[in-house]
GROMACS .gro file of C-alpha atoms in nm:
model
  361
    1MET     CA    1   1.276   0.387   1.742
    2LEU     CA    2   1.054   0.054   1.636
    3LYS     CA    3   1.220  -0.267   1.753
    4PRO     CA    4   1.344  -0.447   1.476
    5LEU     CA    5   1.090  -0.741   1.311
    6SER     CA    6   1.200  -1.122   1.414
    7GLU     CA    7   1.358  -1.329   1.140
    8LYS     CA    8   1.017  -1.508   1.109
    9GLN     CA    9   0.821  -1.200   1.025
   10GLN     CA   10   1.088  -1.042   0.791
   11ASN     CA   11   1.198  -1.376   0.586
   12PRO     CA   12   0.903  -1.629   0.621
   13ALA     CA   13   0.985  -1.966   0.562
   14ILE     CA   14   0.806  -1.968   0.220
   15MET     CA   15   0.941  -2.019  -0.188
   16PRO     CA   16   1.063  -1.703  -0.317
   17SER     CA   17   0.850  -1.524  -0.529
   18ILE     CA   18   0.964  -1.468  -0.893
   19PHE     CA   19   0.800  -1.134  -0.919
   20SER     CA   20   1.040  -1.026  -0.634
   21LEU     CA   21   1.293  -0.991  -0.902
   22GLU     CA   22   1.406  -0.688  -1.079
   23LEU     CA   23   1.521  -0.749  -1.424
   24SER     CA   24   1.884  -0.682  -1.325
   25ASP     CA   25   1.833  -0.958  -1.046
   26LEU     CA   26   1.697  -1.179  -1.293
   27GLU     CA   27   1.980  -1.141  -1.520
   28ASN     CA   28   2.235  -1.181  -1.243
   29TRP     CA   29   2.057  -1.496  -1.132
   30LEU     CA   30   2.062  -1.641  -1.490
   31SER     CA   31   2.429  -1.568  -1.518
   32GLU     CA   32   2.483  -1.761  -1.198
   33ILE     CA   33   2.308  -2.088  -1.362
   34LYS     CA   34   2.541  -2.019  -1.698
   35GLU     CA   35   2.211  -1.915  -1.928
   36PRO     CA   36   2.204  -1.595  -2.128
   37LYS     CA   37   2.102  -1.293  -1.964
   38PHE     CA   38   1.859  -1.214  -2.286
   39ARG     CA   39   1.633  -1.479  -2.124
   40ALA     CA   40   1.559  -1.207  -1.859
   41ALA     CA   41   1.356  -0.993  -2.085
   42GLN     CA   42   1.163  -1.277  -2.207
   43ILE     CA   43   1.054  -1.418  -1.870
   44TYR     CA   44   0.968  -1.054  -1.777
   45ASN     CA   45   0.754  -1.054  -2.106
   46TRP     CA   46   0.545  -1.363  -2.000
   47LEU     CA   47   0.530  -1.239  -1.660
   48TYR     CA   48   0.390  -0.882  -1.718
   49GLU     CA   49   0.275  -0.861  -2.081
   50LYS     CA   50   0.134  -1.217  -2.109
   51ARG     CA   51   0.062  -1.270  -1.736
   52VAL     CA   52   0.130  -1.644  -1.734
   53THR     CA   53   0.051  -1.852  -1.409
   54SER     CA   54   0.320  -2.112  -1.473
   55PHE     CA   55   0.658  -2.155  -1.608
   56GLU     CA   56   0.558  -2.448  -1.821
   57GLU     CA   57   0.376  -2.175  -2.026
   58MET     CA   58   0.723  -1.976  -2.107
   59THR     CA   59   0.743  -2.179  -2.420
   60ASN     CA   60   1.033  -2.026  -2.583
   61LEU     CA   61   1.268  -2.120  -2.284
   62PRO     CA   62   1.433  -2.415  -2.294
   63LYS     CA   63   1.290  -2.708  -2.095
   64GLY     CA   64   1.585  -2.719  -1.854
   65LEU     CA   65   1.559  -2.382  -1.740
   66ARG     CA   66   1.174  -2.356  -1.678
   67GLU     CA   67   1.252  -2.655  -1.479
   68LYS     CA   68   1.531  -2.481  -1.287
   69LEU     CA   69   1.273  -2.181  -1.249
   70GLU     CA   70   1.011  -2.389  -1.109
   71GLU     CA   71   1.244  -2.536  -0.836
   72THR     CA   72   1.373  -2.195  -0.740
   73TYR     CA   73   1.087  -1.963  -0.763
   74HIS     CA   74   0.700  -1.944  -0.671
   75ILE     CA   75   0.468  -1.839  -0.958
   76HIS     CA   76   0.131  -1.951  -0.897
   77PRO     CA   77  -0.146  -1.699  -0.851
   78MET     CA   78  -0.246  -1.629  -0.493
   79LYS     CA   79  -0.616  -1.805  -0.400
   80GLU     CA   80  -0.902  -1.608  -0.402
   81VAL     CA   81  -1.091  -1.686  -0.047
   82ALA     CA   82  -1.361  -1.399  -0.099
   83ARG     CA   83  -1.489  -1.122  -0.303
   84GLN     CA   84  -1.682  -0.837  -0.250
   85GLU     CA   85  -1.839  -0.601  -0.510
   86SER     CA   86  -2.000  -0.260  -0.441
   87SER     CA   87  -2.243  -0.102  -0.623
   88ASP     CA   88  -1.994   0.198  -0.709
   89GLY     CA   89  -1.777  -0.086  -0.892
   90THR     CA   90  -1.523  -0.119  -0.619
   91ILE     CA   91  -1.408  -0.475  -0.542
   92LYS     CA   92  -1.237  -0.588  -0.250
   93PHE     CA   93  -1.064  -0.916  -0.279
   94LEU     CA   94  -0.968  -1.144   0.002
   95PHE     CA   95  -0.653  -1.353  -0.088
   96GLU     CA   96  -0.469  -1.659   0.049
   97LEU     CA   97  -0.082  -1.675   0.050
   98GLN     CA   98   0.165  -1.958   0.015
   99ASP     CA   99   0.164  -2.008   0.413
  100GLY     CA  100  -0.220  -1.979   0.465
  101TYR     CA  101  -0.215  -1.600   0.574
  102SER     CA  102  -0.469  -1.394   0.435
  103ILE     CA  103  -0.418  -1.026   0.268
  104GLU     CA  104  -0.693  -0.753   0.128
  105THR     CA  105  -0.660  -0.605  -0.229
  106VAL     CA  106  -0.880  -0.333  -0.351
  107LEU     CA  107  -0.989  -0.239  -0.698
  108MET     CA  108  -1.135   0.119  -0.722
  109ARG     CA  109  -1.301   0.284  -1.048
  110HIS     CA  110  -1.263   0.644  -1.125
  111ASP     CA  111  -1.321   0.854  -1.399
  112TYR     CA  112  -0.951   0.859  -1.479
  113GLY     CA  113  -0.916   0.507  -1.469
  114ASN     CA  114  -0.857   0.172  -1.248
  115SER     CA  115  -0.663   0.220  -0.922
  116VAL     CA  116  -0.565  -0.073  -0.673
  117CYS     CA  117  -0.493  -0.047  -0.328
  118VAL     CA  118  -0.232  -0.300  -0.209
  119THR     CA  119  -0.117  -0.433   0.102
  120THR     CA  120   0.224  -0.461   0.235
  121GLN     CA  121   0.251  -0.692   0.552
  122VAL     CA  122  -0.003  -0.957   0.720
  123GLY     CA  123  -0.154  -0.770   0.982
  124CYS     CA  124   0.015  -0.428   1.119
  125ARG     CA  125   0.177  -0.370   1.479
  126LEU     CA  126   0.139   0.003   1.500
  127GLY     CA  127  -0.183  -0.017   1.681
  128CYS     CA  128  -0.408   0.278   1.532
  129THR     CA  129  -0.686   0.279   1.757
  130PHE     CA  130  -0.936   0.306   1.482
  131CYS     CA  131  -0.793   0.078   1.230
  132ALA     CA  132  -0.930  -0.286   1.179
  133SER     CA  133  -0.578  -0.405   1.036
  134THR     CA  134  -0.397  -0.394   1.326
  135LEU     CA  135  -0.657  -0.655   1.519
  136GLY     CA  136  -0.422  -0.984   1.577
  137GLY     CA  137  -0.085  -0.777   1.501
  138LEU     CA  138   0.182  -0.852   1.275
  139LYS     CA  139   0.208  -1.173   1.125
  140ARG     CA  140   0.498  -1.101   0.885
  141ASN     CA  141   0.651  -0.865   0.619
  142LEU     CA  142   0.498  -0.966   0.241
  143LEU     CA  143   0.756  -1.045  -0.003
  144ALA     CA  144   0.793  -0.775  -0.272
  145GLY     CA  145   0.650  -1.047  -0.533
  146GLU     CA  146   0.342  -1.084  -0.334
  147ILE     CA  147   0.277  -0.711  -0.319
  148VAL     CA  148   0.315  -0.730  -0.710
  149SER     CA  149   0.102  -1.010  -0.737
  150GLN     CA  150  -0.177  -0.825  -0.587
  151VAL     CA  151  -0.168  -0.603  -0.888
  152LEU     CA  152  -0.153  -0.878  -1.113
  153GLN     CA  153  -0.430  -1.051  -0.997
  154VAL     CA  154  -0.673  -0.723  -1.034
  155GLN     CA  155  -0.508  -0.693  -1.382
  156ARG     CA  156  -0.607  -1.040  -1.493
  157ALA     CA  157  -0.960  -0.991  -1.350
  158LEU     CA  158  -0.976  -0.715  -1.573
  159ASP     CA  159  -0.834  -0.875  -1.883
  160GLY     CA  160  -1.177  -0.975  -1.960
  161THR     CA  161  -1.303  -0.644  -2.029
  162GLU     CA  162  -0.940  -0.527  -2.174
  163GLU     CA  163  -0.941  -0.250  -1.883
  164ARG     CA  164  -0.603  -0.187  -1.739
  165VAL     CA  165  -0.484  -0.089  -1.390
  166SER     CA  166  -0.357   0.252  -1.427
  167SER     CA  167  -0.242   0.348  -1.069
  168ILE     CA  168  -0.145   0.207  -0.732
  169VAL     CA  169  -0.208   0.337  -0.401
  170ILE     CA  170   0.013   0.149  -0.116
  171MET     CA  171  -0.263   0.207   0.143
  172GLY     CA  172  -0.382  -0.145   0.251
  173ILE     CA  173  -0.283  -0.347   0.529
  174GLY     CA  174   0.016  -0.286   0.692
  175GLU     CA  175   0.246   0.006   0.751
  176PRO     CA  176   0.475   0.016   0.398
  177PHE     CA  177   0.755   0.174   0.565
  178ASP     CA  178   0.788  -0.093   0.841
  179ASN     CA  179   0.845  -0.320   0.542
  180TYR     CA  180   1.091  -0.076   0.342
  181ASP     CA  181   1.318  -0.309   0.142
  182GLY     CA  182   1.013  -0.490   0.003
  183LEU     CA  183   0.852  -0.186  -0.079
  184ILE     CA  184   1.133  -0.033  -0.271
  185LYS     CA  185   1.181  -0.340  -0.469
  186PHE     CA  186   0.801  -0.356  -0.537
  187LEU     CA  187   0.790  -0.002  -0.646
  188LYS     CA  188   1.103  -0.071  -0.885
  189VAL     CA  189   0.926  -0.388  -1.033
  190VAL     CA  190   0.587  -0.234  -1.090
  191ASN     CA  191   0.757   0.095  -1.253
  192HIS     CA  192   0.981  -0.070  -1.497
  193ASP     CA  193   0.906  -0.050  -1.844
  194LYS     CA  194   0.937  -0.408  -1.921
  195GLY     CA  195   0.733  -0.462  -1.600
  196LEU     CA  196   0.422  -0.340  -1.537
  197ASN     CA  197   0.493  -0.007  -1.653
  198ILE     CA  198   0.320   0.199  -1.420
  199GLY     CA  199   0.424   0.536  -1.393
  200ALA     CA  200   0.600   0.686  -1.081
  201ARG     CA  201   0.306   0.988  -1.078
  202HIS     CA  202   0.072   0.712  -1.051
  203ILE     CA  203   0.176   0.558  -0.777
  204THR     CA  204   0.147   0.679  -0.410
  205VAL     CA  205   0.283   0.559  -0.092
  206SER     CA  206   0.126   0.626   0.242
  207THR     CA  207   0.299   0.596   0.579
  208SER     CA  208   0.160   0.645   0.937
  209GLY     CA  209   0.488   0.849   0.999
  210ILE     CA  210   0.777   0.644   1.062
  211VAL     CA  211   1.014   0.941   1.074
  212PRO     CA  212   1.374   0.777   0.993
  213TYR     CA  213   1.215   0.604   0.679
  214ILE     CA  214   1.059   0.946   0.534
  215TYR     CA  215   1.424   1.099   0.561
  216LYS     CA  216   1.550   0.774   0.378
  217PHE     CA  217   1.247   0.734   0.101
  218ALA     CA  218   1.335   1.152   0.044
  219ASP     CA  219   1.684   1.041  -0.046
  220GLU     CA  220   1.578   0.767  -0.303
  221GLY     CA  221   1.504   1.012  -0.563
  222MET     CA  222   1.204   0.845  -0.671
  223GLN     CA  223   0.915   1.036  -0.814
  224ILE     CA  224   0.648   0.837  -0.639
  225ASN     CA  225   0.353   1.033  -0.446
  226PHE     CA  226   0.364   1.057  -0.102
  227ALA     CA  227   0.082   1.064   0.151
  228VAL     CA  228   0.116   1.076   0.553
  229SER     CA  229  -0.143   0.942   0.772
  230LEU     CA  230  -0.194   1.281   1.010
  231HIS     CA  231  -0.582   1.249   1.153
  232ALA     CA  232  -0.475   1.494   1.428
  233PRO     CA  233  -0.409   1.851   1.433
  234ASN     CA  234  -0.176   1.827   1.778
  235THR     CA  235   0.047   1.562   1.912
  236GLU     CA  236  -0.189   1.496   2.204
  237ILE     CA  237  -0.486   1.392   1.997
  238ARG     CA  238  -0.257   1.214   1.754
  239SER     CA  239  -0.094   0.997   2.031
  240LYS     CA  240  -0.445   0.875   2.130
  241LEU     CA  241  -0.521   0.778   1.794
  242MET     CA  242  -0.180   0.683   1.646
  243PRO     CA  243   0.054   0.503   1.905
  244VAL     CA  244   0.321   0.578   1.643
  245ASN     CA  245   0.315   0.959   1.738
  246ARG     CA  246   0.480   0.824   2.090
  247MET     CA  247   0.774   0.709   1.907
  248TYR     CA  248   0.801   1.001   1.654
  249PRO     CA  249   0.644   1.293   1.785
  250MET     CA  250   0.470   1.551   1.565
  251ASN     CA  251   0.754   1.806   1.559
  252GLU     CA  252   0.963   1.519   1.435
  253LEU     CA  253   0.724   1.428   1.197
  254MET     CA  254   0.670   1.762   1.059
  255ASP     CA  255   1.073   1.824   1.036
  256SER     CA  256   1.086   1.511   0.823
  257ILE     CA  257   0.789   1.606   0.599
  258ARG     CA  258   1.003   1.947   0.570
  259TYR     CA  259   1.322   1.752   0.441
  260TYR     CA  260   1.111   1.542   0.217
  261ILE     CA  261   0.970   1.877   0.035
  262LYS     CA  262   1.302   2.039   0.035
  263LYS     CA  263   1.464   1.741  -0.116
  264THR     CA  264   1.233   1.645  -0.365
  265GLY     CA  265   1.045   1.940  -0.437
  266ARG     CA  266   0.725   1.762  -0.445
  267ARG     CA  267   0.403   1.839  -0.209
  268VAL     CA  268   0.295   1.610   0.025
  269SER     CA  269  -0.075   1.456   0.084
  270PHE     CA  270  -0.189   1.470   0.437
  271GLU     CA  271  -0.479   1.197   0.477
  272TYR     CA  272  -0.710   1.336   0.782
  273GLY     CA  273  -0.961   1.108   0.883
  274LEU     CA  274  -1.264   1.260   1.044
  275PHE     CA  275  -1.374   1.103   1.389
  276GLY     CA  276  -1.708   1.199   1.568
  277GLY     CA  277  -1.623   1.430   1.867
  278VAL     CA  278  -1.238   1.360   1.865
  279ASN     CA  279  -1.049   1.561   1.588
  280ASP     CA  280  -1.363   1.711   1.376
  281GLN     CA  281  -1.436   2.051   1.504
  282VAL     CA  282  -1.377   2.375   1.369
  283GLU     CA  283  -1.139   2.457   1.638
  284HIS     CA  284  -0.930   2.164   1.508
  285ALA     CA  285  -0.984   2.273   1.181
  286GLU     CA  286  -0.819   2.617   1.267
  287GLU     CA  287  -0.536   2.445   1.432
  288LEU     CA  288  -0.449   2.211   1.181
  289ALA     CA  289  -0.437   2.489   0.952
  290ASP     CA  290  -0.177   2.656   1.191
  291LEU     CA  291   0.028   2.352   1.178
  292ILE     CA  292   0.086   2.303   0.809
  293LYS     CA  293   0.041   2.651   0.695
  294SER     CA  294   0.413   2.661   0.541
  295VAL     CA  295   0.425   2.313   0.427
  296LYS     CA  296   0.358   2.246   0.039
  297CYS     CA  297   0.081   2.013   0.083
  298HIS     CA  298  -0.252   1.914   0.029
  299VAL     CA  299  -0.511   1.747   0.276
  300ASN     CA  300  -0.741   1.490   0.204
  301LEU     CA  301  -1.033   1.473   0.440
  302ILE     CA  302  -1.177   1.090   0.490
  303PRO     CA  303  -1.509   1.045   0.673
  304VAL     CA  304  -1.419   0.726   0.857
  305ASN     CA  305  -1.583   0.392   0.809
  306TYR     CA  306  -1.751   0.207   1.093
  307VAL     CA  307  -1.541  -0.086   1.221
  308PRO     CA  308  -1.750  -0.290   1.436
  309GLU     CA  309  -1.461  -0.373   1.697
  310ARG     CA  310  -1.356   0.013   1.736
  311ASP     CA  311  -1.586   0.276   1.907
  312TYR     CA  312  -1.559   0.548   1.668
  313VAL     CA  313  -1.819   0.728   1.473
  314ARG     CA  314  -1.893   0.881   1.169
  315THR     CA  315  -1.855   1.313   1.187
  316PRO     CA  316  -2.224   1.429   1.064
  317LYS     CA  317  -2.202   1.561   0.684
  318ASN     CA  318  -2.300   1.925   0.798
  319GLN     CA  319  -1.984   1.911   1.026
  320ILE     CA  320  -1.759   1.776   0.771
  321PHE     CA  321  -1.823   2.057   0.530
  322LYS     CA  322  -1.789   2.316   0.808
  323PHE     CA  323  -1.438   2.140   0.873
  324LEU     CA  324  -1.356   2.163   0.510
  325GLU     CA  325  -1.471   2.525   0.466
  326THR     CA  326  -1.276   2.611   0.771
  327LEU     CA  327  -0.942   2.484   0.612
  328LYS     CA  328  -1.035   2.641   0.261
  329LYS     CA  329  -1.079   2.992   0.422
  330ARG     CA  330  -0.766   2.954   0.598
  331GLY     CA  331  -0.579   2.878   0.269
  332VAL     CA  332  -0.554   2.520   0.304
  333ASN     CA  333  -0.566   2.318  -0.038
  334ALA     CA  334  -0.828   2.047   0.073
  335THR     CA  335  -1.079   1.820  -0.071
  336LEU     CA  336  -1.318   1.564   0.078
  337ARG     CA  337  -1.245   1.217  -0.015
  338ARG     CA  338  -1.487   1.038  -0.271
  339GLU     CA  339  -1.615   0.730  -0.062
  340GLN     CA  340  -1.619   0.400  -0.222
  341GLY     CA  341  -1.715   0.087  -0.138
  342HIS     CA  342  -1.948   0.186   0.124
  343ASP     CA  343  -2.190  -0.098   0.123
  344ILE     CA  344  -1.920  -0.354   0.131
  345ASP     CA  345  -1.658  -0.396   0.405
  346ALA     CA  346  -1.498  -0.094   0.302
  347ALA     CA  347  -1.259  -0.021   0.619
  348CYS     CA  348  -0.923  -0.153   0.543
  349GLY     CA  349  -0.877  -0.485   0.706
  350GLN     CA  350  -1.229  -0.561   0.777
  351LEU     CA  351  -1.318  -0.832   0.544
  352ARG     CA  352  -1.032  -1.037   0.655
  353ALA     CA  353  -1.133  -0.943   1.018
  354LYS     CA  354  -1.472  -1.104   0.943
  355GLU     CA  355  -1.356  -1.401   0.711
  356ARG     CA  356  -1.034  -1.496   0.910
  357GLN     CA  357  -1.097  -1.454   1.269
  358GLU     CA  358  -0.850  -1.701   1.351
  359GLU     CA  359  -0.586  -1.415   1.230
  360THR     CA  360  -0.712  -1.140   1.400
  361ARG     CA  361  -0.786  -1.216   1.735
   0.00000   0.00000   0.00000
């Protein structure tokens, strides 16, 4: 089992975010301070429809309530530290939080709409050997509202062109299930019809495989899309790439995935990064096909982005297509992920590692 996070990592000494509150939470707080519950819907409208950045702008609220909100909750936008824009329309943001730590958020443009990739932790403690997010370890969990704020920051950037965030992927810095309570609260806020109203089927959560939380997530009854970072066809290779596999071996992981599918009726996506000479040969594809043959799933093949601090190299194109073709011949539903942001620091955590070296050493 993963060790529990320290109190500082779980509950940072910062002001609570107004965006962490579900509508029912806000109604309960208003009742506690002897304000009518209907004010909650008004506040939600200011937050998510009008997207104001101060309580003072909530002009249909009594002045005393606005002052109480200001004293109790943080609403101010995160500070944008850096922005990289790709020729394909991808934008990577580096945001600074209340306590000075930084996180990455990515806007990806697709034919079907705009997707935002959000971060759930400042750093990560799982130590995947190919990932820049783990450099410097884990500093702390994000508040649910800090995850919500990332989507709002991107939406504000799109407001000028009347575009809308249409989908969310929780695949940024950190392991979402290592911040489980914050993740679930975030999902409920962004999915709420008076919140950001992003449909559950337009949201994808990705985990590296913290088995107890896969069971727990299955029991939540959410219609959220679910992805697992697999990256290997057997437990030996996976343990070298992903130390989490030593805590939750592949056989336990696959059992939890089968439980998820049986409980929800939904398929699972397997994320499989191709690392040159490590996991990208035809025999690896055949082994992967055998591993998942009885699982309702889809495989998303990912040519890895080069990270200077890591030693892995990209698989040659011809080998990528051989791997893909082998899976398809074995009856596996597989696709090759469209590369985006290849001309910027595309790898997760890479911009933060470059701009905030003091956080990632």
